[in-house]
PDB file of C-alpha atoms in Angstrom:
ATOM      1  CA  VAL D  18     -92.828-168.009-161.095  1.00 95.00           C
ATOM      2  CA  HIS D  19     -91.237-166.212-164.819  1.00 97.00           C
ATOM      3  CA  PRO D  20     -93.935-165.176-166.382  1.00 97.00           C
ATOM      4  CA  THR D  21     -92.573-167.776-170.126  1.00 98.00           C
ATOM      5  CA  ALA D  22     -92.587-171.093-167.597  1.00 98.00           C
ATOM      6  CA  VAL D  23     -95.736-172.997-167.668  1.00 98.00           C
ATOM      7  CA  VAL D  24     -97.082-174.969-164.274  1.00 97.00           C
ATOM      8  CA  ASP D  25     -99.677-177.343-164.366  1.00 97.00           C
ATOM      9  CA  PRO D  26    -102.557-175.265-162.218  1.00 97.00           C
ATOM     10  CA  THR D  27    -101.904-179.148-160.019  1.00 98.00           C
ATOM     11  CA  ALA D  28     -98.571-178.001-159.145  1.00 97.00           C
ATOM     12  CA  THR D  29     -97.501-177.140-155.535  1.00 97.00           C
ATOM     13  CA  LEU D  30     -94.493-175.450-155.461  1.00 97.00           C
ATOM     14  CA  GLU D  31     -94.107-175.002-151.653  1.00 97.00           C
ATOM     15  CA  ASP D  32     -92.735-171.538-149.501  1.00 97.00           C
ATOM     16  CA  GLY D  33     -90.100-169.195-151.438  1.00 97.00           C
ATOM     17  CA  VAL D  34     -89.456-171.471-154.872  1.00 98.00           C
ATOM     18  CA  SER D  35     -88.239-169.936-158.216  1.00 98.00           C
ATOM     19  CA  ILE D  36     -88.756-171.131-161.995  1.00 98.00           C
ATOM     20  CA  GLY D  37     -86.991-169.904-164.641  1.00 98.00           C
ATOM     21  CA  PRO D  38     -87.040-168.923-168.506  1.00 98.00           C
ATOM     22  CA  HIS D  39     -89.313-171.917-170.301  1.00 98.00           C
ATOM     23  CA  ALA D  40     -88.819-174.400-167.681  1.00 98.00           C
ATOM     24  CA  VAL D  41     -91.790-176.766-167.543  1.00 98.00           C
ATOM     25  CA  LEU D  42     -93.367-178.196-164.942  1.00 98.00           C
ATOM     26  CA  GLY D  43     -96.501-181.164-165.303  1.00 97.00           C
ATOM     27  CA  PRO D  44     -99.148-182.843-163.471  1.00 98.00           C
ATOM     28  CA  GLY D  45     -99.158-182.925-159.550  1.00 97.00           C
ATOM     29  CA  CYS D  46     -95.501-182.267-159.019  1.00 98.00           C
ATOM     30  CA  THR D  47     -94.061-180.742-155.652  1.00 98.00           C
ATOM     31  CA  ILE D  48     -91.345-178.845-155.767  1.00 98.00           C
ATOM     32  CA  GLY D  49     -90.048-178.175-151.857  1.00 98.00           C
ATOM     33  CA  ALA D  50     -89.251-174.387-150.389  1.00 98.00           C
ATOM     34  CA  ARG D  51     -85.764-172.997-151.980  1.00 98.00           C
ATOM     35  CA  THR D  52     -85.630-175.194-154.787  1.00 98.00           C
ATOM     36  CA  VAL D  53     -84.602-173.278-157.800  1.00 98.00           C
ATOM     37  CA  ILE D  54     -86.158-174.705-160.667  1.00 98.00           C
ATOM     38  CA  SER D  55     -83.826-173.517-163.797  1.00 98.00           C
ATOM     39  CA  ALA D  56     -84.115-172.427-167.585  1.00 98.00           C
ATOM     40  CA  GLY D  57     -85.833-175.345-170.166  1.00 98.00           C
ATOM     41  CA  CYS D  58     -85.392-178.033-167.558  1.00 98.00           C
ATOM     42  CA  VAL D  59     -88.493-179.919-168.307  1.00 98.00           C
ATOM     43  CA  LEU D  60     -90.768-182.135-165.734  1.00 98.00           C
ATOM     44  CA  GLY D  61     -93.320-185.002-165.978  1.00 97.00           C
ATOM     45  CA  ARG D  62     -96.677-186.272-164.332  1.00 97.00           C
ATOM     46  CA  ALA D  63     -96.289-186.551-160.185  1.00 97.00           C
ATOM     47  CA  ILE D  64     -92.550-185.416-159.405  1.00 98.00           C
ATOM     48  CA  THR D  65     -91.545-184.333-156.045  1.00 98.00           C
ATOM     49  CA  ILE D  66     -88.714-182.779-155.673  1.00 98.00           C
ATOM     50  CA  GLY D  67     -87.307-181.322-151.563  1.00 98.00           C
ATOM     51  CA  PRO D  68     -86.780-178.345-150.051  1.00 98.00           C
ATOM     52  CA  ASP D  69     -82.926-176.418-151.066  1.00 98.00           C
ATOM     53  CA  SER D  70     -82.841-177.929-154.378  1.00 98.00           C
ATOM     54  CA  TRP D  71     -81.210-176.579-157.677  1.00 98.00           C
ATOM     55  CA  LEU D  72     -81.966-177.715-160.989  1.00 98.00           C
ATOM     56  CA  HIS D  73     -79.199-175.902-163.275  1.00 98.00           C
ATOM     57  CA  PRO D  74     -80.663-174.799-166.706  1.00 98.00           C
ATOM     58  CA  ARG D  75     -81.954-178.451-169.247  1.00 98.00           C
ATOM     59  CA  VAL D  76     -82.471-180.883-166.606  1.00 98.00           C
ATOM     60  CA  THR D  77     -84.871-183.381-167.330  1.00 98.00           C
ATOM     61  CA  ILE D  78     -86.819-185.684-165.143  1.00 98.00           C
ATOM     62  CA  TYR D  79     -89.873-188.365-166.725  1.00 98.00           C
ATOM     63  CA  ASP D  80     -92.737-188.560-164.587  1.00 97.00           C
ATOM     64  CA  GLY D  81     -92.666-190.071-160.962  1.00 97.00           C
ATOM     65  CA  THR D  82     -89.286-189.156-159.850  1.00 98.00           C
ATOM     66  CA  THR D  83     -88.901-188.346-156.249  1.00 98.00           C
ATOM     67  CA  ILE D  84     -86.021-186.155-155.443  1.00 98.00           C
ATOM     68  CA  GLY D  85     -84.671-185.300-151.566  1.00 98.00           C
ATOM     69  CA  ALA D  86     -83.906-182.364-150.350  1.00 98.00           C
ATOM     70  CA  ARG D  87     -80.785-180.302-150.695  1.00 98.00           C
ATOM     71  CA  ALA D  88     -80.480-182.034-154.512  1.00 98.00           C
ATOM     72  CA  ILE D  89     -78.403-180.754-156.945  1.00 98.00           C
ATOM     73  CA  LEU D  90     -78.901-181.599-160.328  1.00 98.00           C
ATOM     74  CA  HIS D  91     -76.942-180.019-163.912  1.00 98.00           C
ATOM     75  CA  SER D  92     -77.146-179.314-166.756  1.00 98.00           C
ATOM     76  CA  GLY D  93     -78.201-182.385-169.040  1.00 98.00           C
ATOM     77  CA  ALA D  94     -78.673-184.973-166.753  1.00 98.00           C
ATOM     78  CA  ILE D  95     -81.912-186.767-167.058  1.00 98.00           C
ATOM     79  CA  LEU D  96     -83.633-189.108-164.875  1.00 98.00           C
ATOM     80  CA  GLY D  97     -86.560-191.223-165.438  1.00 97.00           C
ATOM     81  CA  ALA D  98     -85.590-192.019-169.295  1.00 97.00           C
ATOM     82  CA  ASP D  99     -85.945-195.980-170.316  1.00 96.00           C
ATOM     83  CA  GLY D 100     -83.831-198.676-169.256  1.00 93.00           C
ATOM     84  CA  PHE D 101     -82.461-200.649-172.392  1.00 93.00           C
ATOM     85  CA  GLY D 102     -84.776-203.895-171.417  1.00 90.00           C
ATOM     86  CA  PHE D 103     -85.933-205.485-174.863  1.00 91.00           C
ATOM     87  CA  ALA D 104     -86.567-208.683-175.233  1.00 89.00           C
ATOM     88  CA  MET D 105     -85.695-211.038-178.609  1.00 93.00           C
ATOM     89  CA  THR D 106     -89.371-212.353-180.366  1.00 93.00           C
ATOM     90  CA  ALA D 107     -89.789-213.363-183.174  1.00 92.00           C
ATOM     91  CA  GLY D 108     -86.269-213.062-185.597  1.00 94.00           C
ATOM     92  CA  ARG D 109     -87.005-208.516-184.165  1.00 95.00           C
ATOM     93  CA  TRP D 110     -86.077-206.651-180.634  1.00 95.00           C
ATOM     94  CA  GLU D 111     -89.786-206.570-178.494  1.00 94.00           C
ATOM     95  CA  LYS D 112     -89.346-203.261-175.890  1.00 92.00           C
ATOM     96  CA  PHE D 113     -89.747-205.155-172.877  1.00 88.00           C
ATOM     97  CA  PRO D 114     -91.906-202.092-170.770  1.00 89.00           C
ATOM     98  CA  GLN D 115     -90.144-200.160-167.534  1.00 91.00           C
ATOM     99  CA  VAL D 116     -93.506-199.333-165.926  1.00 93.00           C
ATOM    100  CA  GLY D 117     -90.863-198.140-162.051  1.00 96.00           C
ATOM    101  CA  ARG D 118     -89.205-195.100-161.275  1.00 96.00           C
ATOM    102  CA  VAL D 119     -86.378-193.847-160.101  1.00 98.00           C
ATOM    103  CA  GLU D 120     -85.516-192.507-156.414  1.00 98.00           C
ATOM    104  CA  LEU D 121     -82.732-190.164-154.908  1.00 98.00           C
ATOM    105  CA  GLY D 122     -82.091-188.893-151.019  1.00 98.00           C
ATOM    106  CA  ASP D 123     -80.838-186.559-149.899  1.00 98.00           C
ATOM    107  CA  ASP D 124     -77.857-184.173-150.602  1.00 98.00           C
ATOM    108  CA  VAL D 125     -77.556-185.848-154.174  1.00 98.00           C
ATOM    109  CA  GLU D 126     -75.538-184.987-156.794  1.00 98.00           C
ATOM    110  CA  ILE D 127     -76.227-185.902-160.674  1.00 98.00           C
ATOM    111  CA  GLY D 128     -73.017-184.278-162.514  1.00 98.00           C
ATOM    112  CA  ALA D 129     -73.815-182.751-166.092  1.00 98.00           C
ATOM    113  CA  ASN D 130     -75.252-185.286-169.205  1.00 98.00           C
ATOM    114  CA  ALA D 131     -75.730-187.880-166.459  1.00 98.00           C
ATOM    115  CA  CYS D 132     -78.854-190.738-166.661  1.00 98.00           C
ATOM    116  CA  VAL D 133     -80.293-192.324-164.583  1.00 98.00           C
ATOM    117  CA  ASP D 134     -82.591-195.137-165.775  1.00 98.00           C
ATOM    118  CA  ARG D 135     -86.120-195.701-164.619  1.00 97.00           C
ATOM    119  CA  ALA D 136     -86.499-198.545-163.010  1.00 96.00           C
ATOM    120  CA  ALA D 137     -88.801-202.649-165.558  1.00 93.00           C
ATOM    121  CA  LEU D 138     -90.020-203.004-162.214  1.00 92.00           C
ATOM    122  CA  GLY D 139     -89.858-201.272-159.139  1.00 95.00           C
ATOM    123  CA  VAL D 140     -87.284-198.624-158.227  1.00 97.00           C
ATOM    124  CA  THR D 141     -83.968-197.733-159.573  1.00 98.00           C
ATOM    125  CA  ARG D 142     -82.008-195.552-156.569  1.00 98.00           C
ATOM    126  CA  ILE D 143     -79.607-193.958-155.286  1.00 98.00           C
ATOM    127  CA  GLY D 144     -79.663-192.952-151.349  1.00 98.00           C
ATOM    128  CA  ASP D 145     -77.757-190.216-149.573  1.00 98.00           C
ATOM    129  CA  GLY D 146     -75.687-188.938-149.743  1.00 98.00           C
ATOM    130  CA  THR D 147     -74.561-189.917-153.252  1.00 98.00           C
ATOM    131  CA  LYS D 148     -72.212-187.527-155.498  1.00 98.00           C
ATOM    132  CA  LEU D 149     -72.324-188.708-159.507  1.00 98.00           C
ATOM    133  CA  ASP D 150     -69.977-186.586-161.347  1.00 98.00           C
ATOM    134  CA  ASN D 151     -71.068-186.334-165.313  1.00 98.00           C
ATOM    135  CA  MET D 152     -71.387-188.438-167.466  1.00 98.00           C
ATOM    136  CA  VAL D 153     -72.544-191.271-165.488  1.00 98.00           C
ATOM    137  CA  HIS D 154     -74.063-193.753-166.807  1.00 98.00           C
ATOM    138  CA  VAL D 155     -76.622-195.532-163.860  1.00 98.00           C
ATOM    139  CA  GLY D 156     -79.030-198.480-165.842  1.00 97.00           C
ATOM    140  CA  HIS D 157     -82.349-199.829-164.514  1.00 96.00           C
ATOM    141  CA  ASN D 158     -83.102-200.953-160.958  1.00 97.00           C
ATOM    142  CA  CYS D 159     -79.656-200.173-159.861  1.00 97.00           C
ATOM    143  CA  ALA D 160     -78.886-199.287-155.942  1.00 98.00           C
ATOM    144  CA  ILE D 161     -76.468-197.136-155.397  1.00 98.00           C
ATOM    145  CA  GLY D 162     -76.301-196.457-151.548  1.00 97.00           C
ATOM    146  CA  ARG D 163     -75.595-194.309-148.907  1.00 98.00           C
ATOM    147  CA  HIS D 164     -72.225-191.781-149.716  1.00 98.00           C
ATOM    148  CA  VAL D 165     -71.122-192.970-152.845  1.00 98.00           C
ATOM    149  CA  VAL D 166     -68.851-191.498-154.976  1.00 98.00           C
ATOM    150  CA  VAL D 167     -68.147-191.547-159.244  1.00 98.00           C
ATOM    151  CA  ALA D 168     -66.343-190.471-161.549  1.00 98.00           C
ATOM    152  CA  ALA D 169     -67.066-189.157-164.842  1.00 97.00           C
ATOM    153  CA  GLN D 170     -67.903-191.453-167.993  1.00 97.00           C
ATOM    154  CA  THR D 171     -68.389-194.963-165.676  1.00 98.00           C
ATOM    155  CA  GLY D 172     -71.858-197.366-166.762  1.00 97.00           C
ATOM    156  CA  PHE D 173     -73.954-199.100-164.543  1.00 98.00           C
ATOM    157  CA  SER D 174     -75.374-201.655-166.238  1.00 96.00           C
ATOM    158  CA  GLY D 175     -79.045-203.315-164.863  1.00 95.00           C
ATOM    159  CA  GLY D 176     -79.796-204.378-161.621  1.00 96.00           C
ATOM    160  CA  VAL D 177     -76.049-203.068-159.769  1.00 97.00           C
ATOM    161  CA  THR D 178     -75.585-202.945-156.320  1.00 97.00           C
ATOM    162  CA  ILE D 179     -73.417-200.585-154.954  1.00 97.00           C
ATOM    163  CA  GLY D 180     -72.247-200.117-150.575  1.00 97.00           C
ATOM    164  CA  ASP D 181     -72.369-197.649-148.605  1.00 97.00           C
ATOM    165  CA  TYR D 182     -68.739-195.382-149.165  1.00 97.00           C
ATOM    166  CA  ALA D 183     -68.050-197.392-152.011  1.00 97.00           C
ATOM    167  CA  VAL D 184     -65.561-195.047-154.135  1.00 97.00           C
ATOM    168  CA  VAL D 185     -64.870-195.548-158.169  1.00 97.00           C
ATOM    169  CA  GLY D 186     -63.095-194.109-161.007  1.00 96.00           C
ATOM    170  CA  GLY D 187     -63.489-192.969-163.800  1.00 96.00           C
ATOM    171  CA  GLN D 188     -64.303-195.500-167.583  1.00 97.00           C
ATOM    172  CA  VAL D 189     -64.958-197.962-165.573  1.00 97.00           C
ATOM    173  CA  GLY D 190     -67.898-200.554-166.548  1.00 97.00           C
ATOM    174  CA  VAL D 191     -70.252-202.823-164.961  1.00 97.00           C
ATOM    175  CA  GLY D 192     -72.246-205.528-165.714  1.00 96.00           C
ATOM    176  CA  ASP D 193     -74.871-206.578-165.116  1.00 95.00           C
ATOM    177  CA  LYS D 194     -75.980-207.668-161.409  1.00 96.00           C
ATOM    178  CA  ALA D 195     -72.725-207.193-160.226  1.00 97.00           C
ATOM    179  CA  ARG D 196     -71.939-206.014-156.695  1.00 97.00           C
ATOM    180  CA  ILE D 197     -69.414-203.508-155.290  1.00 97.00           C
ATOM    181  CA  GLU D 198     -69.435-203.950-150.858  1.00 96.00           C
ATOM    182  CA  SER D 199     -69.437-201.393-148.950  1.00 97.00           C
ATOM    183  CA  LYS D 200     -65.999-199.123-148.621  1.00 96.00           C
ATOM    184  CA  ALA D 201     -64.830-201.062-151.503  1.00 96.00           C
ATOM    185  CA  ILE D 202     -62.638-199.310-154.150  1.00 96.00           C
ATOM    186  CA  VAL D 203     -62.661-199.429-158.192  1.00 96.00           C
ATOM    187  CA  GLY D 204     -60.019-197.711-159.806  1.00 94.00           C
ATOM    188  CA  SER D 205     -60.045-196.231-163.115  1.00 93.00           C
ATOM    189  CA  GLY D 206     -60.760-197.880-166.074  1.00 94.00           C
ATOM    190  CA  ALA D 207     -61.411-201.169-164.221  1.00 95.00           C
ATOM    191  CA  GLY D 208     -63.895-203.676-166.015  1.00 95.00           C
ATOM    192  CA  ILE D 209     -66.365-205.379-163.910  1.00 95.00           C
ATOM    193  CA  LEU D 210     -68.364-209.093-165.185  1.00 94.00           C
ATOM    194  CA  THR D 211     -71.137-209.684-164.923  1.00 95.00           C
ATOM    195  CA  SER D 212     -72.211-210.962-161.763  1.00 94.00           C
ATOM    196  CA  LYS D 213     -69.296-210.393-160.477  1.00 94.00           C
ATOM    197  CA  ILE D 214     -68.323-209.013-156.098  1.00 94.00           C
ATOM    198  CA  VAL D 215     -65.773-206.356-155.861  1.00 94.00           C
ATOM    199  CA  ARG D 216     -65.179-207.265-152.057  1.00 93.00           C
ATOM    200  CA  ALA D 217     -64.122-204.467-149.599  1.00 90.00           C
ATOM    201  CA  GLY D 218     -60.300-204.001-148.572  1.00 84.00           C
ATOM    202  CA  GLU D 219     -57.764-203.549-151.608  1.00 83.00           C
ATOM    203  CA  PRO D 220     -58.406-202.355-153.950  1.00 91.00           C
ATOM    204  CA  VAL D 221     -59.760-203.483-157.095  1.00 93.00           C
ATOM    205  CA  TRP D 222     -58.180-202.485-161.084  1.00 90.00           C
ATOM    206  CA  GLY D 223     -57.718-204.150-164.449  1.00 89.00           C
ATOM    207  CA  THR D 224     -60.159-205.847-166.570  1.00 88.00           C
ATOM    208  CA  PRO D 225     -61.223-207.446-165.540  1.00 90.00           C
ATOM    209  CA  ALA D 226     -60.570-206.063-162.375  1.00 91.00           C
ATOM    210  CA  ARG D 227     -58.597-207.770-159.488  1.00 89.00           C
ATOM    211  CA  PRO D 228     -57.159-206.818-156.644  1.00 88.00           C
ATOM    212  CA  LEU D 229     -53.972-204.021-157.324  1.00 76.00           C
ATOM    213  CA  ARG D 230     -51.594-206.096-156.534  1.00 79.00           C
ATOM    214  CA  GLU D 231     -52.327-208.139-158.448  1.00 83.00           C
ATOM    215  CA  TYR D 232     -52.852-205.902-161.507  1.00 78.00           C
ATOM    216  CA  LEU D 233     -49.299-204.406-160.678  1.00 73.00           C
ATOM    217  CA  GLU D 234     -47.222-207.131-160.934  1.00 79.00           C
ATOM    218  CA  THR D 235     -49.363-207.913-164.009  1.00 78.00           C
ATOM    219  CA  LEU D 236     -47.977-205.033-165.547  1.00 73.00           C
ATOM    220  CA  ALA D 237     -44.546-205.300-164.615  1.00 79.00           C
ATOM    221  CA  ALA D 238     -44.482-209.061-166.233  1.00 78.00           C
ATOM    222  CA  ALA D 239     -45.738-207.266-169.347  1.00 80.00           C
ATOM    223  CA  ALA D 240     -43.216-204.675-169.231  1.00 81.00           C
ATOM    224  CA  LYS D 241     -40.904-207.741-169.483  1.00 82.00           C
ATOM    225  CA  THR D 242     -42.082-209.028-172.196  1.00 85.00           C
ATOM    226  CA  PRO D 243     -39.811-207.802-174.612  1.00 84.00           C
ATOM    227  CA  GLU D 244     -36.286-208.286-173.275  1.00 85.00           C
ATOM    228  CA  LEU D 245     -37.913-211.328-172.562  1.00 85.00           C
ATOM    229  CA  ARG D 246     -38.064-212.076-177.023  1.00 88.00           C
ATOM    230  CA  ARG D 247     -34.911-211.037-176.990  1.00 88.00           C
ATOM    231  CA  GLN D 248     -33.193-213.815-174.793  1.00 88.00           C
ATOM    232  CA  VAL D 249     -35.785-216.244-176.502  1.00 89.00           C
ATOM    233  CA  ARG D 250     -34.443-215.625-179.709  1.00 90.00           C
ATOM    234  CA  ASP D 251     -30.656-215.704-178.643  1.00 88.00           C
ATOM    235  CA  LEU D 252     -31.158-218.812-176.969  1.00 89.00           C
ATOM    236  CA  THR D 253     -32.689-220.213-180.181  1.00 90.00           C
ATOM    237  CA  ALA D 254     -30.608-219.077-182.247  1.00 86.00           C
ATOM    238  CA  ARG D 255     -27.886-220.628-179.476  1.00 85.00           C
ATOM    239  CA  LEU D 256     -29.380-224.347-179.368  1.00 87.00           C
ATOM    240  CA  GLU D 257     -29.573-224.454-183.214  1.00 86.00           C
ATOM    241  CA  LEU D 258     -26.187-223.372-183.629  1.00 85.00           C
ATOM    242  CA  LEU D 259     -25.238-226.424-181.206  1.00 86.00           C
ATOM    243  CA  GLU D 260     -27.344-228.842-183.199  1.00 85.00           C
ATOM    244  CA  LYS D 261     -25.599-227.938-186.173  1.00 84.00           C
ATOM    245  CA  LYS D 262     -22.212-229.085-184.656  1.00 82.00           C
ATOM    246  CA  LEU D 263     -23.274-232.067-182.846  1.00 82.00           C
ATOM    247  CA  SER D 264     -24.724-233.224-186.359  1.00 76.00           C
TER     248      SER D 264
END
C-alpha cells in the first residue's frame, strides 16, 4: 500500500494486493488476492473485487459494486454512477432515485472512459468474459450476457438485454428495453429503436437496424437516385414536347 493511499480500516486486502499512490478505498471494501489498484483510483463503500484483477489509474467505482475475478478496468472507467432517470413533475424534471447496483462477472474488461450505470432498482449486470471498448455507455438496469463484445462509442439505454456471444459494432445506439439475442451481430453505426428485438442469424445494419442484405439493397437503390432523376427530367421534357406537338 503506497503511503499516500487512503484505505479505510474496515477494508479487507487479501494476499498480494497492490494499492497505488493517492488511491482511496472506502469502508467495507474487499479486494481479492493479487489485485492491482493503480494510482488515483477511488472506490466507495462495500465494493468487492475478485482476485487477479487490475484497475488502471483513475478508475472510479461507486458504492455496492461487485466485480469478479481477473477483471481489467482501464483508465477513466466509471462503474455505478446514477442512471439517467427523471420524471416530469409539475413542469420540472425530478430525479428518480437510483438505488440499485452494478455487478460484473469474471474475466470482464472495461475500456477507457466507459461508464456502467447502477440500476434504478435491482442490478445492472455484465456477464463473464464480456469486453467493452473505450467510451461505451451501459445504462441503468441493462443485462449484458456472457462473452459479448462491444466496440467503441456504443450506447445502451436503460433496460437493454443482450444475449451471450452477441457482437455489437462501434457507434451503435440502442433504445430503451431493446433486446439483442444471443449470437446476434449489430453492425457499426446501427440504430435499434426502443423495445425492438434483434434476432440471431444475418447481421443487421443501418438506422433503423435491418438485415444486412436489405440494408445493402437500400444503399444500391440510393446510389441510382441521381441517374433516375436525370431520366425523369428527360422523360418529362419529351412528354412536354409531345403534348405541344399534339396540341
